[in-house]
Structures are given as C-alpha cells and as structure tokens.
JSON list of C-alpha atoms in Angstrom, two decimals:
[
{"chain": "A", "resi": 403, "resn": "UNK", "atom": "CA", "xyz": [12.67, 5.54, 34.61]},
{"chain": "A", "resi": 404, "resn": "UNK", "atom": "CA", "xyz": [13.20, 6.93, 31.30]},
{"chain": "A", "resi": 405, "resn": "UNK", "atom": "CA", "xyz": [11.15, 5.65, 28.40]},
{"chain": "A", "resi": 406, "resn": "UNK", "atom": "CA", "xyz": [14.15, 4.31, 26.30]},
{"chain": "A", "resi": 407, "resn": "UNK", "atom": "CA", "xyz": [15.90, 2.55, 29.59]},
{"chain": "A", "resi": 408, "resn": "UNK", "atom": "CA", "xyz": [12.46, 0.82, 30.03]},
{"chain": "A", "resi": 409, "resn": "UNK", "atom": "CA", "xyz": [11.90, -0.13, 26.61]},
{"chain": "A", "resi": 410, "resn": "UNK", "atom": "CA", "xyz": [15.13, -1.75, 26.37]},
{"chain": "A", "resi": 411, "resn": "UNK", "atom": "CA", "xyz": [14.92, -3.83, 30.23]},
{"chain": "A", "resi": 412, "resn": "UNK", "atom": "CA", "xyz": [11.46, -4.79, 28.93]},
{"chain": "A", "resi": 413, "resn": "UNK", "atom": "CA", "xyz": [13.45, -6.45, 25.55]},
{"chain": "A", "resi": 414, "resn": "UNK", "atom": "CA", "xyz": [11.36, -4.48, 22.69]},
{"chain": "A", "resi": 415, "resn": "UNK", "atom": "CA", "xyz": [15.01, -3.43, 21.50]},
{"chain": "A", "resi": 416, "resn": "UNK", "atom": "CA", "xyz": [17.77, -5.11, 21.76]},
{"chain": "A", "resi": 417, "resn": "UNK", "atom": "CA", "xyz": [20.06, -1.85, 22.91]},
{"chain": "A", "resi": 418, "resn": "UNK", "atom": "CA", "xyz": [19.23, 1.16, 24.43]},
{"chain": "A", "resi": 419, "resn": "UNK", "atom": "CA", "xyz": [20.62, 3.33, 21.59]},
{"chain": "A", "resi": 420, "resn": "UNK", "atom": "CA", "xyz": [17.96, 1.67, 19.09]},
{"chain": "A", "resi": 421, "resn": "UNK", "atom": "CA", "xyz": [15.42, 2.47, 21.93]},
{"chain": "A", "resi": 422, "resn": "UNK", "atom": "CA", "xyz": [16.77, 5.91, 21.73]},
{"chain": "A", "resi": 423, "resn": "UNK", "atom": "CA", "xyz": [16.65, 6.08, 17.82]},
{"chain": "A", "resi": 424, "resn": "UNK", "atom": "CA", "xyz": [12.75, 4.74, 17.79]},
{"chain": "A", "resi": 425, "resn": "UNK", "atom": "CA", "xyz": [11.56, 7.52, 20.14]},
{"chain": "A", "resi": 426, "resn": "UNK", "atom": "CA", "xyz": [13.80, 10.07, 17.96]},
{"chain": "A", "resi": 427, "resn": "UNK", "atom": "CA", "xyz": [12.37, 8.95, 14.65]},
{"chain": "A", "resi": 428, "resn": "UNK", "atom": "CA", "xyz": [8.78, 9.25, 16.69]},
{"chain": "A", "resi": 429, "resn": "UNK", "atom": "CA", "xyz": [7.75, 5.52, 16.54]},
{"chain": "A", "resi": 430, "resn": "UNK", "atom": "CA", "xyz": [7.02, 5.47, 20.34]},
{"chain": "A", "resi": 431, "resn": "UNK", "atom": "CA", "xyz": [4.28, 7.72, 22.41]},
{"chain": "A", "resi": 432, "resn": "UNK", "atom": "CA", "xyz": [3.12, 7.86, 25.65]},
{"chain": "A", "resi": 433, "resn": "UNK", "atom": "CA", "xyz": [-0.77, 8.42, 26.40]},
{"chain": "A", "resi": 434, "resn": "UNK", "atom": "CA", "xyz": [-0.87, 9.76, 23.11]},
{"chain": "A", "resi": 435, "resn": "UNK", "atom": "CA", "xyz": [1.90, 12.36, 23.03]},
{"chain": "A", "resi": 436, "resn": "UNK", "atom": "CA", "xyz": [4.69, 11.64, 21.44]},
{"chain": "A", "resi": 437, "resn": "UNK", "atom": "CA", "xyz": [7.78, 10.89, 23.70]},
{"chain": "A", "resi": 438, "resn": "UNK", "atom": "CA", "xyz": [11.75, 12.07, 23.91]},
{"chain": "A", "resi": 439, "resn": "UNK", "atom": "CA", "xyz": [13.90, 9.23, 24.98]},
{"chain": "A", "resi": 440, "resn": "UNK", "atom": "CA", "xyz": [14.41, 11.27, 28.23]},
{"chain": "A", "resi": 441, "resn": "UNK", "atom": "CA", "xyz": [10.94, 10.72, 28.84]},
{"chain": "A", "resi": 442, "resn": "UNK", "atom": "CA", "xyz": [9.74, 9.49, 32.14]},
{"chain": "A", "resi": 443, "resn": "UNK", "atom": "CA", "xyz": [7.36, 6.26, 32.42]},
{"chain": "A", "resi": 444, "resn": "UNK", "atom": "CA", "xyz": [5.18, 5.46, 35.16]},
{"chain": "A", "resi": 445, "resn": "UNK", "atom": "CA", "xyz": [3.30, 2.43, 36.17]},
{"chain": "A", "resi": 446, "resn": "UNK", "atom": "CA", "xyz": [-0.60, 3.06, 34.43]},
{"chain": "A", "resi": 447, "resn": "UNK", "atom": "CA", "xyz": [0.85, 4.86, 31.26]},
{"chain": "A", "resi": 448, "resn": "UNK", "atom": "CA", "xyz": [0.29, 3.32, 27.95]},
{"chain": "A", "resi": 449, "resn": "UNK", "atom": "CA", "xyz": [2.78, 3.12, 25.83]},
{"chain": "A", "resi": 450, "resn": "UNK", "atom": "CA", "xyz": [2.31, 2.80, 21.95]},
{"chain": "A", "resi": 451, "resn": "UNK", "atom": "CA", "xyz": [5.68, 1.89, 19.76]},
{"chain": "A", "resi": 452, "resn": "UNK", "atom": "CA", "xyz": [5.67, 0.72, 15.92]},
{"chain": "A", "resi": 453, "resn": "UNK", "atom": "CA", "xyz": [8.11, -1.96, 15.46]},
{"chain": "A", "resi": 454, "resn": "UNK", "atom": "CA", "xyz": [8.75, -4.26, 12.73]},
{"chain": "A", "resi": 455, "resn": "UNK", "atom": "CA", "xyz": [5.25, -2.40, 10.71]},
{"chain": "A", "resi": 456, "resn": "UNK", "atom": "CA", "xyz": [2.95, -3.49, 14.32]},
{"chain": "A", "resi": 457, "resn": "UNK", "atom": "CA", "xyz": [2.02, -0.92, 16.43]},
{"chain": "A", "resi": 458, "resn": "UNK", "atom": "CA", "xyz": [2.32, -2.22, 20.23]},
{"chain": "A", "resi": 459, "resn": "UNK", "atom": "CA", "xyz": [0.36, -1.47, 22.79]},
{"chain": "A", "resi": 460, "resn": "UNK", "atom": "CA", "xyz": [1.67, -1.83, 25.99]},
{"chain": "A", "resi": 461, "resn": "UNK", "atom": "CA", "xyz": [0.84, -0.96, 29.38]},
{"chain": "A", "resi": 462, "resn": "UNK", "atom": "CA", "xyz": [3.58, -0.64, 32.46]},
{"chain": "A", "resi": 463, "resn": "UNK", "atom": "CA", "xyz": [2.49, -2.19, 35.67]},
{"chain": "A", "resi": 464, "resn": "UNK", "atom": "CA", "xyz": [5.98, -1.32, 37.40]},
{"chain": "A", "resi": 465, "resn": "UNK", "atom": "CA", "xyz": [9.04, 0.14, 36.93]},
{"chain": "A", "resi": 466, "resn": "UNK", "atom": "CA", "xyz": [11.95, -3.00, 37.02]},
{"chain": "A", "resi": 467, "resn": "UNK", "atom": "CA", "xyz": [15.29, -1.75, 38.15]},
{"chain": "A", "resi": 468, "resn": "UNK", "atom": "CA", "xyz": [17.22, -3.48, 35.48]},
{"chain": "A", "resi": 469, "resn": "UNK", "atom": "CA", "xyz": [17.05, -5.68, 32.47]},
{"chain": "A", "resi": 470, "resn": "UNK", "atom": "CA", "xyz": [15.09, -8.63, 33.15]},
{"chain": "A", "resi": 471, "resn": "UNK", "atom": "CA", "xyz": [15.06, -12.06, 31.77]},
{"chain": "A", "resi": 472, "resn": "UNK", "atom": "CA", "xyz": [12.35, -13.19, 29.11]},
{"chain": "A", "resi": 473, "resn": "UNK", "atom": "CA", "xyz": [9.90, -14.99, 31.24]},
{"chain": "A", "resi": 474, "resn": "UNK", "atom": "CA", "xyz": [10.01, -11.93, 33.58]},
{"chain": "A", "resi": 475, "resn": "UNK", "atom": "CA", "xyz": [9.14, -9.58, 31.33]},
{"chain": "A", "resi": 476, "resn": "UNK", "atom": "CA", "xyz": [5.11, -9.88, 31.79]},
{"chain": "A", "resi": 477, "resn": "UNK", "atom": "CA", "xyz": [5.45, -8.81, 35.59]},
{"chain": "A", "resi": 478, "resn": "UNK", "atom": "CA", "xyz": [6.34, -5.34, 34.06]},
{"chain": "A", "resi": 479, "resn": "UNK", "atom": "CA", "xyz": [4.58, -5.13, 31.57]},
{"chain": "A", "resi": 480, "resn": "UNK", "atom": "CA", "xyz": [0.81, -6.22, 30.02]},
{"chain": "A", "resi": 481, "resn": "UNK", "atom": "CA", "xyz": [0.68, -6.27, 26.15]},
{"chain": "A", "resi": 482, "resn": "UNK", "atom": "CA", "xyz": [-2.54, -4.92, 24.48]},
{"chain": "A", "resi": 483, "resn": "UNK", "atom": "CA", "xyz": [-1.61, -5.47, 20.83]},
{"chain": "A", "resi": 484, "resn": "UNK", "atom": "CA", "xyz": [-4.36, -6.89, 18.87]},
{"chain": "A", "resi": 485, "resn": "UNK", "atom": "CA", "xyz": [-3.29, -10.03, 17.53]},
{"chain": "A", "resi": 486, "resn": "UNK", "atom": "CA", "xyz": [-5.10, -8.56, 13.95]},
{"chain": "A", "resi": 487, "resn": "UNK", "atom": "CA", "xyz": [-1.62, -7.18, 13.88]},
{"chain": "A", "resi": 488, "resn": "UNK", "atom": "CA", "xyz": [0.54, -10.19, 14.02]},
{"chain": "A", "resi": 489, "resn": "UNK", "atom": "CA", "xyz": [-2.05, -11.88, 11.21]},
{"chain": "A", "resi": 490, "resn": "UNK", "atom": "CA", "xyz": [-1.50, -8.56, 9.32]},
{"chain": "A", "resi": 491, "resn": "UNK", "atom": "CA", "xyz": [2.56, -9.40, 9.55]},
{"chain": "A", "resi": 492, "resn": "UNK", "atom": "CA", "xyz": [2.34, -12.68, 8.82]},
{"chain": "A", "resi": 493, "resn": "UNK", "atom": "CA", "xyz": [0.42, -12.18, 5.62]},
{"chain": "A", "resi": 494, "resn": "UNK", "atom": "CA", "xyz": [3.08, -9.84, 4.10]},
{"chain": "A", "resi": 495, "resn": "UNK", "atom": "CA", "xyz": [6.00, -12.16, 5.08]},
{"chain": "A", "resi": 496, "resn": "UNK", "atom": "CA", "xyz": [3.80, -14.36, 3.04]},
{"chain": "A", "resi": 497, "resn": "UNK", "atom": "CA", "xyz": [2.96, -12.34, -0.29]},
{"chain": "A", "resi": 498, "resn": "UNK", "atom": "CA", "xyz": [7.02, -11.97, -0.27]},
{"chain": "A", "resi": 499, "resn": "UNK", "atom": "CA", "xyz": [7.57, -15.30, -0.66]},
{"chain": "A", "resi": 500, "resn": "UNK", "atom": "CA", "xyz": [4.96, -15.80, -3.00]},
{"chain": "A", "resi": 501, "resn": "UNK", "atom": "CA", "xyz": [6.66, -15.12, -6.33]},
{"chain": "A", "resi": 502, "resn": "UNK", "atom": "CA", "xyz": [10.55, -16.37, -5.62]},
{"chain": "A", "resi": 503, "resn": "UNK", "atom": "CA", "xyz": [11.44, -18.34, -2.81]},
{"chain": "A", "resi": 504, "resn": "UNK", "atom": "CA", "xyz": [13.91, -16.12, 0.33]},
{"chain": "A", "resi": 505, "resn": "UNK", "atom": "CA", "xyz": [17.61, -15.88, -1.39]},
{"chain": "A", "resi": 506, "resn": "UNK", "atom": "CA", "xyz": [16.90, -16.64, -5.38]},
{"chain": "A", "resi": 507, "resn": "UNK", "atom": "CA", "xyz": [17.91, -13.45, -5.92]},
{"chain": "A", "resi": 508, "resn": "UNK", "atom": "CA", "xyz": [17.12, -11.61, -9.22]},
{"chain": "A", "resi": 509, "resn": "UNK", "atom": "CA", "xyz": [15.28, -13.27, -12.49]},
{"chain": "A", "resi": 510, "resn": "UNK", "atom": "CA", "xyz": [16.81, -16.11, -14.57]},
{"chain": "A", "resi": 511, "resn": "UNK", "atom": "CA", "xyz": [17.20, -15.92, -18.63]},
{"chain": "A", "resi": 512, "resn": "UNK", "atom": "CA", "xyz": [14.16, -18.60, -18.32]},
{"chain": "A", "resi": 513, "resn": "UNK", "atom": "CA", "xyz": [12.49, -15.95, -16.33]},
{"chain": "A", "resi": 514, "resn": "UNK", "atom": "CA", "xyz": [12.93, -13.23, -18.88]},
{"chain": "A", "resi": 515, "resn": "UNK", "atom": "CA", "xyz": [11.92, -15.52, -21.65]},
{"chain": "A", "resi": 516, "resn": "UNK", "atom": "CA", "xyz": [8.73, -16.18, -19.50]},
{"chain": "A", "resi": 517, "resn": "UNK", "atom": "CA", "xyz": [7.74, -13.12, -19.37]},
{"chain": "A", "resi": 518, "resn": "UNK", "atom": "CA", "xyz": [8.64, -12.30, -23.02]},
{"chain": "A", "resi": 519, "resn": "UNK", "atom": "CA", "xyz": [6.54, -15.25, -23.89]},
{"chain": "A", "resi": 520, "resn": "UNK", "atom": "CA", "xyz": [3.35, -13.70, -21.84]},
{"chain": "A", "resi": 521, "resn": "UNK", "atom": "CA", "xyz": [3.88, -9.89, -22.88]},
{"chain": "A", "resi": 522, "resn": "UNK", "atom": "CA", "xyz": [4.58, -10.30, -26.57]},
{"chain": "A", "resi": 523, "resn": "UNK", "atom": "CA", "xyz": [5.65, -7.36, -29.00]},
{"chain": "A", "resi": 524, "resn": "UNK", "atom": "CA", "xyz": [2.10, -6.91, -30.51]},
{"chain": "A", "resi": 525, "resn": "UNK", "atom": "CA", "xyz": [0.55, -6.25, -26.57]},
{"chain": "A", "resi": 526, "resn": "UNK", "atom": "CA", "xyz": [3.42, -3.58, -26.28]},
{"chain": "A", "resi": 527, "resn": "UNK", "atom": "CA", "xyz": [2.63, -1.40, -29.40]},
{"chain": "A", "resi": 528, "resn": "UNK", "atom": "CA", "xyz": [-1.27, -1.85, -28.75]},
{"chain": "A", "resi": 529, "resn": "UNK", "atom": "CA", "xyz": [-0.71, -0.11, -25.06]},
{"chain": "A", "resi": 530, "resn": "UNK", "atom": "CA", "xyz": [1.70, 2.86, -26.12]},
{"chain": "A", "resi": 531, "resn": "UNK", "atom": "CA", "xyz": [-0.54, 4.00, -28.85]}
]
C-alpha cells in the first residue's frame, strides 16, 4: 500500500492529498529515508512523520484494506512517540496563552499606555546612545 493511502486509512490526515503534501514537503520517512507519496509500506517498517511540531513514530503491523474506524486504528498500527513530545506541545499551547487570552486580538490604548508607563523616554535615549 502506498505510504500516503496508509497514512490517511490510519487517520494521521484527514485526506489523502494532505498525506500527499506531508511526504512532498518531506515531513514523513520510512526507516530513515525519506519517502515519495508513491512509496510502498510494509508491515515491520517504521514510519517517522512531523505533524502539528511532534515527530511520530509509528510502526505498521499490517496493511488495512481501507479506512478504518478510530478504535481500529491500533490493530494497524503501534505508536512509539515519546510522550516528552506531547508535554513539549502542550507547554507551547501554554506560553501562547500566557500573555493575552485565545481571540483578544491586538493591544488596547491601556495596553500601549502600559507599556509606555514601564519603558519611559529616559530608558530609550540611554539604550540608543
């Protein structure tokens, strides 16, 4: 089965053209070379794919001869990925959010008068010279 067809029946991407794009772009190898979306899998290969800034690690146990279901999934597949990887994710959805909450979009005038307030005119001539 190609690598692309089995990436997409083992739901890391939702479609098989983003499947296709990831293994273009050269997010995805197999035993360490780096594969075309043509590429055939085979149970025993290991399969490495960056994704959402993780690096999977996946090995194929068998080949499924379509798209399967969620809770099927793990018959096809056995998932390697450290879970340092996940923490590593979670801790820069966190430092996002750390500043302005999701959605406030850009700074108020209270903002801006913050900031004037902590970085005042005197600080500003002292650095340039």
């Amino acid at each position: 089965m190609r690598i692309d067809k089995y990436l997409w029946c083992v739901r890391y991407y939702k479609t098989r053209s983003m499947a296709t794009d990831a293994c273009k772009k050269g997010h995805i190898t197999v035993n360490g070379q780096e594969a075309k979306p043509s590429r055939d899998v085979f149970p025993s290969d290991k399969i490495t794919l960056r994704k959402d800034q993780i690096n999977y690690i996946v090995i194929v146990l068998d080949i499924p001869d379509n798209r399967v279901g969620a809770k099927l999934v793990d018959i096809y597949r056995k998932d390697e990925t450290p879970p340092e990887a996940f923490e590593h994710l979670e801790m820069l959805r966190l430092s996002k959010e750390h500043y302005r909450a999701k959605g406030q979009g850009r700074p108020t005038k209270k903002d801006r008068r913050d900031i004037d307030d902590y970085v005042t005119d005197e600080d500003f001539y002292d650095a340039t010279e």
